[in-house]
Amino acid sequence: MRLLILGGTGDAAELAAKVATIQGLEAITSLAGRTREPSVPLGGLRVGGFGGAAGLTSYLRVMQIDLLIDATHPFATQISFNAADAATEVGVPRLMLIRPPWEKASGDRWIEVNSVEAAAASLENQAQRVFLTVGRQELAAFANCEKIWFLMRMIDPPSDDALVPAGMILCDRGPFTLNNERQILIHHKIDIIVSKNSGGDATKAKIIAARELGVNVVMVNRPAIPPGEQVTDVDNALEWLFDKLHD
Ligand code: NAP
């Protein structure tokens, strides 16, 4: 059987590594191609967009894909809706592997918003030095926050013509330790963190460091995802796969 994993997350890479050991199952991971030097998953790999839902539909047919696991980031919703449409069209069973969101805990000072644009608007008159962790593609939303200094963390630097707010770029890739995140908040005198509610452990330390140091967090809530079967971890995704293999 042939499995397509829509990737770009640590969970997708872990799933690909575990699936590589299952006999009778060939997996292909698909990456969007946004990161210059992505961690290469085990098993088959393809890189780049499919050309919308129609392109993905024809890929599923041409490659004779039997099963699809959408393990993309919770904020990558376009590809998830395309996957839902394409899998329905071709009749391929589809599972979403989506880690649970972070829950607000005692001591957290979260301002919850529903979009990156709302996060930018919420900063006005509240923040002076912001740790911006929403990724390279969302920087433009903050470009008009003129009175604020931003420490912007991302994997690859933005292109020369990208609209970027004033501040400093820090290129780094998680997982990040609690000590690392504490040092950043203290050293750069950060008064607000802006984060997507990505969930998972790799980038959670900044939330804990903010709690400890009494730093506010503007937390962007998750967008809606398509309906369909969901699991929250790799082991449950493997169980779903075994069920399908033995159907
Ligand atoms: P998106 O808005 O949902 O997708 C935009 C387009 O990118 C899709 O329509 C598709 O192009 C292509 N695409 C996205 N994921 C793909 C994949 N795994 N394989 C092939 N094509 C893909 O996605 P995004 O928010 O730009 O995220 C891009 C990738 O980065 C995702 O794979 C995601 O897992 C990863 N990522 C995203 C975030 C985030 O905050 N959004 C954070 C960490 C990692 P076509 O229409 O041409 O097929």
mmCIF file of C-alpha atoms and ligand atoms in Angstrom:
data_model
loop_
_atom_site.group_PDB
_atom_site.id
_atom_site.type_symbol
_atom_site.label_atom_id
_atom_site.label_comp_id
_atom_site.label_asym_id
_atom_site.label_seq_id
_atom_site.Cartn_x
_atom_site.Cartn_y
_atom_site.Cartn_z
ATOM 1 C CA MET A 1 0.000 0.000 0.000
ATOM 2 C CA ARG A 2 1.112 3.528 -0.621
ATOM 3 C CA LEU A 3 0.741 6.283 1.960
ATOM 4 C CA LEU A 4 1.057 10.020 1.338
ATOM 5 C CA ILE A 5 2.105 12.031 4.404
ATOM 6 C CA LEU A 6 1.537 15.759 4.105
ATOM 7 C CA GLY A 7 4.410 17.028 6.207
ATOM 8 C CA GLY A 8 6.339 20.050 7.397
ATOM 9 C CA THR A 9 6.123 19.228 11.114
ATOM 10 C CA GLY A 10 8.099 17.213 13.643
ATOM 11 C CA ASP A 11 5.160 14.833 13.984
ATOM 12 C CA ALA A 12 5.189 14.163 10.233
ATOM 13 C CA ALA A 13 8.918 13.375 10.356
ATOM 14 C CA GLU A 14 8.451 11.054 13.346
ATOM 15 C CA LEU A 15 5.570 9.324 11.590
ATOM 16 C CA ALA A 16 7.639 8.845 8.404
ATOM 17 C CA ALA A 17 10.468 7.326 10.453
ATOM 18 C CA LYS A 18 8.137 4.850 12.170
ATOM 19 C CA VAL A 19 6.242 3.992 8.990
ATOM 20 C CA ALA A 20 9.552 3.181 7.243
ATOM 21 C CA THR A 21 9.783 0.069 9.425
ATOM 22 C CA ILE A 22 6.346 -1.292 8.436
ATOM 23 C CA GLN A 23 6.485 -4.025 5.819
ATOM 24 C CA GLY A 24 4.130 -3.724 2.901
ATOM 25 C CA LEU A 25 3.718 0.031 3.272
ATOM 26 C CA GLU A 26 5.493 2.585 1.138
ATOM 27 C CA ALA A 27 5.329 6.160 2.386
ATOM 28 C CA ILE A 28 5.969 9.404 0.530
ATOM 29 C CA THR A 29 6.283 12.622 2.532
ATOM 30 C CA SER A 30 5.285 15.833 0.804
ATOM 31 C CA LEU A 31 6.867 19.138 1.839
ATOM 32 C CA ALA A 32 5.724 22.551 0.638
ATOM 33 C CA GLY A 33 9.324 23.602 -0.010
ATOM 34 C CA ARG A 34 9.299 26.713 2.184
ATOM 35 C CA THR A 35 12.431 25.857 4.194
ATOM 36 C CA ARG A 36 15.801 26.067 2.465
ATOM 37 C CA GLU A 37 17.336 23.127 4.256
ATOM 38 C CA PRO A 38 14.456 21.024 5.579
ATOM 39 C CA SER A 39 15.078 18.016 7.803
ATOM 40 C CA VAL A 40 14.819 15.188 5.304
ATOM 41 C CA PRO A 41 12.273 12.568 6.409
ATOM 42 C CA LEU A 42 12.875 8.850 6.050
ATOM 43 C CA GLY A 43 11.204 7.159 3.082
ATOM 44 C CA GLY A 44 10.047 8.768 -0.136
ATOM 45 C CA LEU A 45 10.008 12.546 -0.505
ATOM 46 C CA ARG A 46 8.455 15.058 -2.888
ATOM 47 C CA VAL A 47 8.717 18.838 -2.563
ATOM 48 C CA GLY A 48 6.503 21.714 -3.760
ATOM 49 C CA GLY A 49 2.815 22.552 -4.137
ATOM 50 C CA PHE A 50 0.478 20.223 -6.040
ATOM 51 C CA GLY A 51 -1.449 22.982 -7.775
ATOM 52 C CA GLY A 52 -4.509 23.272 -5.516
ATOM 53 C CA ALA A 53 -7.067 20.590 -4.721
ATOM 54 C CA ALA A 54 -7.269 19.602 -8.390
ATOM 55 C CA GLY A 55 -3.512 19.076 -8.545
ATOM 56 C CA LEU A 56 -3.545 16.990 -5.399
ATOM 57 C CA THR A 57 -6.471 14.958 -6.736
ATOM 58 C CA SER A 58 -4.537 14.077 -9.852
ATOM 59 C CA TYR A 59 -1.392 13.319 -7.794
ATOM 60 C CA LEU A 60 -3.382 10.835 -5.660
ATOM 61 C CA ARG A 61 -4.638 9.141 -8.832
ATOM 62 C CA VAL A 62 -1.375 9.114 -10.780
ATOM 63 C CA MET A 63 0.678 7.905 -7.817
ATOM 64 C CA GLN A 64 -1.997 5.378 -6.824
ATOM 65 C CA ILE A 65 -2.054 6.578 -3.233
ATOM 66 C CA ASP A 66 -4.106 4.289 -0.967
ATOM 67 C CA LEU A 67 -4.008 6.281 2.295
ATOM 68 C CA LEU A 68 -3.392 9.903 3.226
ATOM 69 C CA ILE A 69 -2.239 11.337 6.545
ATOM 70 C CA ASP A 70 -2.375 15.106 6.810
ATOM 71 C CA ALA A 71 0.304 15.871 9.404
ATOM 72 C CA THR A 72 0.724 19.532 8.433
ATOM 73 C CA HIS A 73 0.949 22.362 10.946
ATOM 74 C CA PRO A 74 -2.382 23.361 12.555
ATOM 75 C CA PHE A 75 -2.113 26.804 10.900
ATOM 76 C CA ALA A 76 -1.520 25.348 7.415
ATOM 77 C CA THR A 77 -5.213 25.102 6.614
ATOM 78 C CA GLN A 78 -5.230 25.633 2.861
ATOM 79 C CA ILE A 79 -3.426 22.360 2.247
ATOM 80 C CA SER A 80 -5.683 20.579 4.768
ATOM 81 C CA PHE A 81 -8.867 21.724 3.005
ATOM 82 C CA ASN A 82 -7.326 20.765 -0.349
ATOM 83 C CA ALA A 83 -6.451 17.341 1.079
ATOM 84 C CA ALA A 84 -10.006 16.858 2.331
ATOM 85 C CA ASP A 85 -11.450 17.704 -1.101
ATOM 86 C CA ALA A 86 -8.945 15.592 -3.020
ATOM 87 C CA ALA A 87 -9.234 12.546 -0.760
ATOM 88 C CA THR A 88 -13.029 12.650 -0.974
ATOM 89 C CA GLU A 89 -12.893 12.980 -4.747
ATOM 90 C CA VAL A 90 -10.592 9.966 -5.157
ATOM 91 C CA GLY A 91 -12.022 7.916 -2.276
ATOM 92 C CA VAL A 92 -8.744 7.751 -0.338
ATOM 93 C CA PRO A 93 -9.076 7.352 3.462
ATOM 94 C CA ARG A 94 -7.668 10.484 5.158
ATOM 95 C CA LEU A 95 -6.535 11.078 8.723
ATOM 96 C CA MET A 96 -5.472 14.373 10.303
ATOM 97 C CA LEU A 97 -2.593 14.146 12.777
ATOM 98 C CA ILE A 98 -2.927 17.342 14.752
ATOM 99 C CA ARG A 99 -1.360 17.900 18.135
ATOM 100 C CA PRO A 100 -3.529 19.421 20.881
ATOM 101 C CA PRO A 101 -3.314 23.189 21.421
ATOM 102 C CA TRP A 102 -1.565 24.551 24.495
ATOM 103 C CA GLU A 103 -3.950 25.194 27.368
ATOM 104 C CA LYS A 104 -3.707 28.338 29.449
ATOM 105 C CA ALA A 105 -2.336 27.492 32.920
ATOM 106 C CA SER A 106 -2.320 29.351 36.213
ATOM 107 C CA GLY A 107 0.100 32.291 35.978
ATOM 108 C CA ASP A 108 -0.201 32.639 32.204
ATOM 109 C CA ARG A 109 -0.936 36.163 30.998
ATOM 110 C CA TRP A 110 -2.444 35.458 27.595
ATOM 111 C CA ILE A 111 -4.268 37.818 25.310
ATOM 112 C CA GLU A 112 -6.082 35.509 22.907
ATOM 113 C CA VAL A 113 -6.752 36.687 19.361
ATOM 114 C CA ASN A 114 -8.066 34.989 16.239
ATOM 115 C CA SER A 115 -5.586 36.096 13.609
ATOM 116 C CA VAL A 116 -2.062 37.360 13.158
ATOM 117 C CA GLU A 117 -3.515 40.720 12.050
ATOM 118 C CA ALA A 118 -5.487 40.940 15.310
ATOM 119 C CA ALA A 119 -2.269 40.116 17.174
ATOM 120 C CA ALA A 120 -0.544 43.081 15.504
ATOM 121 C CA ALA A 121 -3.456 45.395 16.346
ATOM 122 C CA SER A 122 -3.420 44.264 19.980
ATOM 123 C CA LEU A 123 0.184 45.369 20.446
ATOM 124 C CA GLU A 124 -0.479 49.059 19.974
ATOM 125 C CA ASN A 125 0.092 51.075 23.195
ATOM 126 C CA GLN A 126 0.794 47.825 25.089
ATOM 127 C CA ALA A 127 4.220 46.704 23.981
ATOM 128 C CA GLN A 128 7.657 48.138 23.419
ATOM 129 C CA ARG A 129 9.845 45.088 22.893
ATOM 130 C CA VAL A 130 8.143 42.085 21.303
ATOM 131 C CA PHE A 131 9.395 38.548 20.720
ATOM 132 C CA LEU A 132 7.687 37.601 17.451
ATOM 133 C CA THR A 133 7.571 33.842 16.835
ATOM 134 C CA VAL A 134 4.903 33.535 14.144
ATOM 135 C CA GLY A 135 7.257 32.673 11.266
ATOM 136 C CA ARG A 136 8.760 34.405 8.272
ATOM 137 C CA GLN A 137 5.569 34.499 6.201
ATOM 138 C CA GLU A 138 3.612 36.549 8.724
ATOM 139 C CA LEU A 139 6.044 39.418 9.313
ATOM 140 C CA ALA A 140 4.268 41.897 7.027
ATOM 141 C CA ALA A 141 1.280 42.056 9.401
ATOM 142 C CA PHE A 142 3.546 43.773 11.952
ATOM 143 C CA ALA A 143 5.322 46.162 9.586
ATOM 144 C CA ASN A 144 3.117 49.103 10.599
ATOM 145 C CA CYS A 145 3.764 48.747 14.341
ATOM 146 C CA GLU A 146 6.168 51.632 14.214
ATOM 147 C CA LYS A 147 6.805 52.290 17.895
ATOM 148 C CA ILE A 148 7.722 48.712 18.692
ATOM 149 C CA TRP A 149 11.065 46.875 18.499
ATOM 150 C CA PHE A 150 10.727 43.250 17.409
ATOM 151 C CA LEU A 151 12.955 40.251 17.959
ATOM 152 C CA MET A 152 11.814 38.027 15.084
ATOM 153 C CA ARG A 153 12.664 34.321 15.254
ATOM 154 C CA MET A 154 12.324 32.135 12.156
ATOM 155 C CA ILE A 155 14.110 29.264 10.420
ATOM 156 C CA ASP A 156 15.250 31.105 7.271
ATOM 157 C CA PRO A 157 15.756 34.875 6.915
ATOM 158 C CA PRO A 158 13.102 36.850 5.020
ATOM 159 C CA SER A 159 13.805 37.774 1.392
ATOM 160 C CA ASP A 160 15.386 41.182 0.712
ATOM 161 C CA ASP A 161 12.100 42.661 -0.544
ATOM 162 C CA ALA A 162 9.934 41.317 2.323
ATOM 163 C CA LEU A 163 7.980 43.776 4.438
ATOM 164 C CA VAL A 164 9.562 43.440 7.870
ATOM 165 C CA PRO A 165 9.007 45.472 11.071
ATOM 166 C CA ALA A 166 11.864 47.258 12.836
ATOM 167 C CA GLY A 167 14.060 45.076 15.012
ATOM 168 C CA MET A 168 16.350 42.088 14.879
ATOM 169 C CA ILE A 169 16.106 38.777 13.011
ATOM 170 C CA LEU A 170 17.116 35.606 14.819
ATOM 171 C CA CYS A 171 17.385 32.505 12.618
ATOM 172 C CA ASP A 172 16.999 29.353 14.642
ATOM 173 C CA ARG A 173 15.118 26.076 14.547
ATOM 174 C CA GLY A 174 13.451 24.357 17.513
ATOM 175 C CA PRO A 175 13.254 22.496 19.763
ATOM 176 C CA PHE A 176 14.155 25.286 22.193
ATOM 177 C CA THR A 177 15.104 24.765 25.824
ATOM 178 C CA LEU A 178 13.557 26.606 28.735
ATOM 179 C CA ASN A 179 16.929 28.120 29.572
ATOM 180 C CA ASN A 180 17.342 29.421 26.020
ATOM 181 C CA GLU A 181 13.897 31.042 26.119
ATOM 182 C CA ARG A 182 14.463 32.585 29.574
ATOM 183 C CA GLN A 183 17.741 34.097 28.371
ATOM 184 C CA ILE A 184 16.063 35.594 25.306
ATOM 185 C CA LEU A 185 13.272 37.205 27.317
ATOM 186 C CA ILE A 186 15.684 38.627 29.879
ATOM 187 C CA HIS A 187 18.504 39.683 27.552
ATOM 188 C CA HIS A 188 16.218 41.467 25.072
ATOM 189 C CA LYS A 189 13.942 42.907 27.814
ATOM 190 C CA ILE A 190 10.896 41.444 26.082
ATOM 191 C CA ASP A 191 7.520 42.648 27.354
ATOM 192 C CA ILE A 192 5.252 40.623 25.031
ATOM 193 C CA ILE A 193 5.597 37.376 23.071
ATOM 194 C CA VAL A 194 3.449 36.828 19.985
ATOM 195 C CA SER A 195 2.870 33.144 19.286
ATOM 196 C CA LYS A 196 0.557 30.937 17.309
ATOM 197 C CA ASN A 197 -1.092 28.252 19.432
ATOM 198 C CA SER A 198 0.927 25.555 17.680
ATOM 199 C CA GLY A 199 0.836 23.043 20.543
ATOM 200 C CA GLY A 200 3.494 20.374 21.049
ATOM 201 C CA ASP A 201 6.710 20.429 23.037
ATOM 202 C CA ALA A 202 9.271 21.761 20.549
ATOM 203 C CA THR A 203 8.329 25.427 21.008
ATOM 204 C CA LYS A 204 6.454 25.303 24.307
ATOM 205 C CA ALA A 205 9.374 26.479 26.468
ATOM 206 C CA LYS A 206 8.777 30.135 25.551
ATOM 207 C CA ILE A 207 5.267 29.862 27.054
ATOM 208 C CA ILE A 208 6.676 28.445 30.291
ATOM 209 C CA ALA A 209 9.431 31.072 30.407
ATOM 210 C CA ALA A 210 6.814 33.809 29.918
ATOM 211 C CA ARG A 211 4.758 32.362 32.791
ATOM 212 C CA GLU A 212 7.791 32.305 35.089
ATOM 213 C CA LEU A 213 8.870 35.843 34.231
ATOM 214 C CA GLY A 214 5.383 37.410 34.120
ATOM 215 C CA VAL A 215 5.670 38.246 30.417
ATOM 216 C CA ASN A 216 2.424 38.705 28.443
ATOM 217 C CA VAL A 217 1.707 36.407 25.503
ATOM 218 C CA VAL A 218 -0.485 37.372 22.567
ATOM 219 C CA MET A 219 -1.714 33.913 21.590
ATOM 220 C CA VAL A 220 -3.175 33.443 18.130
ATOM 221 C CA ASN A 221 -5.968 30.868 18.355
ATOM 222 C CA ARG A 222 -6.122 28.097 15.794
ATOM 223 C CA PRO A 223 -8.057 28.461 12.565
ATOM 224 C CA ALA A 224 -10.809 26.001 11.636
ATOM 225 C CA ILE A 225 -9.757 22.741 10.001
ATOM 226 C CA PRO A 226 -11.822 20.507 7.728
ATOM 227 C CA PRO A 227 -14.033 17.820 9.260
ATOM 228 C CA GLY A 228 -12.732 14.261 9.319
ATOM 229 C CA GLU A 229 -10.948 11.667 11.428
ATOM 230 C CA GLN A 230 -8.332 13.144 13.766
ATOM 231 C CA VAL A 231 -5.657 11.859 16.126
ATOM 232 C CA THR A 232 -3.344 13.892 18.334
ATOM 233 C CA ASP A 233 -0.178 11.790 18.283
ATOM 234 C CA VAL A 234 1.968 9.558 16.114
ATOM 235 C CA ASP A 235 1.116 6.328 17.972
ATOM 236 C CA ASN A 236 -2.577 6.795 17.292
ATOM 237 C CA ALA A 237 -1.824 7.580 13.656
ATOM 238 C CA LEU A 238 0.072 4.265 13.467
ATOM 239 C CA GLU A 239 -2.917 2.457 14.960
ATOM 240 C CA TRP A 240 -5.154 3.984 12.291
ATOM 241 C CA LEU A 241 -2.671 2.783 9.664
ATOM 242 C CA PHE A 242 -2.563 -0.771 11.036
ATOM 243 C CA ASP A 243 -6.373 -0.856 11.014
ATOM 244 C CA LYS A 244 -6.402 0.225 7.374
ATOM 245 C CA LEU A 245 -3.685 -2.272 6.426
ATOM 246 C CA HIS A 246 -5.683 -5.118 7.945
ATOM 247 C CA ASP A 247 -9.092 -4.020 6.616
HETATM 248 P P1 NAP B 1 -0.996 26.445 3.574
HETATM 249 O O1 NAP B 1 -1.281 27.906 3.632
HETATM 250 O O2 NAP B 1 -1.993 25.522 4.133
HETATM 251 O O3 NAP B 1 -0.769 25.989 2.062
HETATM 252 C C1 NAP B 1 -0.511 26.888 0.999
HETATM 253 C C2 NAP B 1 -0.081 26.060 -0.186
HETATM 254 O O4 NAP B 1 1.218 25.505 0.023
HETATM 255 C C3 NAP B 1 -0.972 24.851 -0.438
HETATM 256 O O5 NAP B 1 -2.146 25.213 -1.145
HETATM 257 C C4 NAP B 1 -0.033 23.965 -1.221
HETATM 258 O O6 NAP B 1 0.157 24.431 -2.540
HETATM 259 C C5 NAP B 1 1.291 24.194 -0.524
HETATM 260 N N1 NAP B 1 1.546 23.244 0.547
HETATM 261 C C6 NAP B 1 1.379 23.414 1.886
HETATM 262 N N2 NAP B 1 1.790 22.335 2.557
HETATM 263 C C7 NAP B 1 2.224 21.464 1.634
HETATM 264 C C8 NAP B 1 2.782 20.164 1.715
HETATM 265 N N3 NAP B 1 3.003 19.556 2.894
HETATM 266 N N4 NAP B 1 3.119 19.554 0.550
HETATM 267 C C9 NAP B 1 2.936 20.155 -0.651
HETATM 268 N N5 NAP B 1 2.410 21.397 -0.771
HETATM 269 C C10 NAP B 1 2.064 22.031 0.358
HETATM 270 O O7 NAP B 1 0.431 26.135 4.214
HETATM 271 P P2 NAP B 1 1.495 27.113 4.938
HETATM 272 O O8 NAP B 1 0.851 27.667 6.161
HETATM 273 O O9 NAP B 1 2.081 28.002 3.916
HETATM 274 O O10 NAP B 1 2.562 26.035 5.403
HETATM 275 C C11 NAP B 1 3.430 25.430 4.467
HETATM 276 C C12 NAP B 1 4.067 24.221 5.108
HETATM 277 O O11 NAP B 1 4.817 24.628 6.245
HETATM 278 C C13 NAP B 1 3.059 23.176 5.569
HETATM 279 O O12 NAP B 1 3.421 21.937 5.011
HETATM 280 C C14 NAP B 1 3.151 23.180 7.081
HETATM 281 O O13 NAP B 1 3.059 21.892 7.632
HETATM 282 C C15 NAP B 1 4.497 23.839 7.361
HETATM 283 N N6 NAP B 1 4.443 24.721 8.534
HETATM 284 C C16 NAP B 1 3.544 25.743 8.568
HETATM 285 C C17 NAP B 1 3.501 26.566 9.693
HETATM 286 C C18 NAP B 1 2.488 27.683 9.785
HETATM 287 O O14 NAP B 1 2.489 28.377 10.819
HETATM 288 N N7 NAP B 1 1.625 27.882 8.800
HETATM 289 C C19 NAP B 1 4.381 26.340 10.760
HETATM 290 C C20 NAP B 1 5.287 25.280 10.688
HETATM 291 C C21 NAP B 1 5.308 24.479 9.557
HETATM 292 P P3 NAP B 1 -0.725 23.871 -3.743
HETATM 293 O O15 NAP B 1 -2.070 24.498 -3.594
HETATM 294 O O16 NAP B 1 0.024 24.312 -4.971
HETATM 295 O O17 NAP B 1 -0.765 22.380 -3.616
#
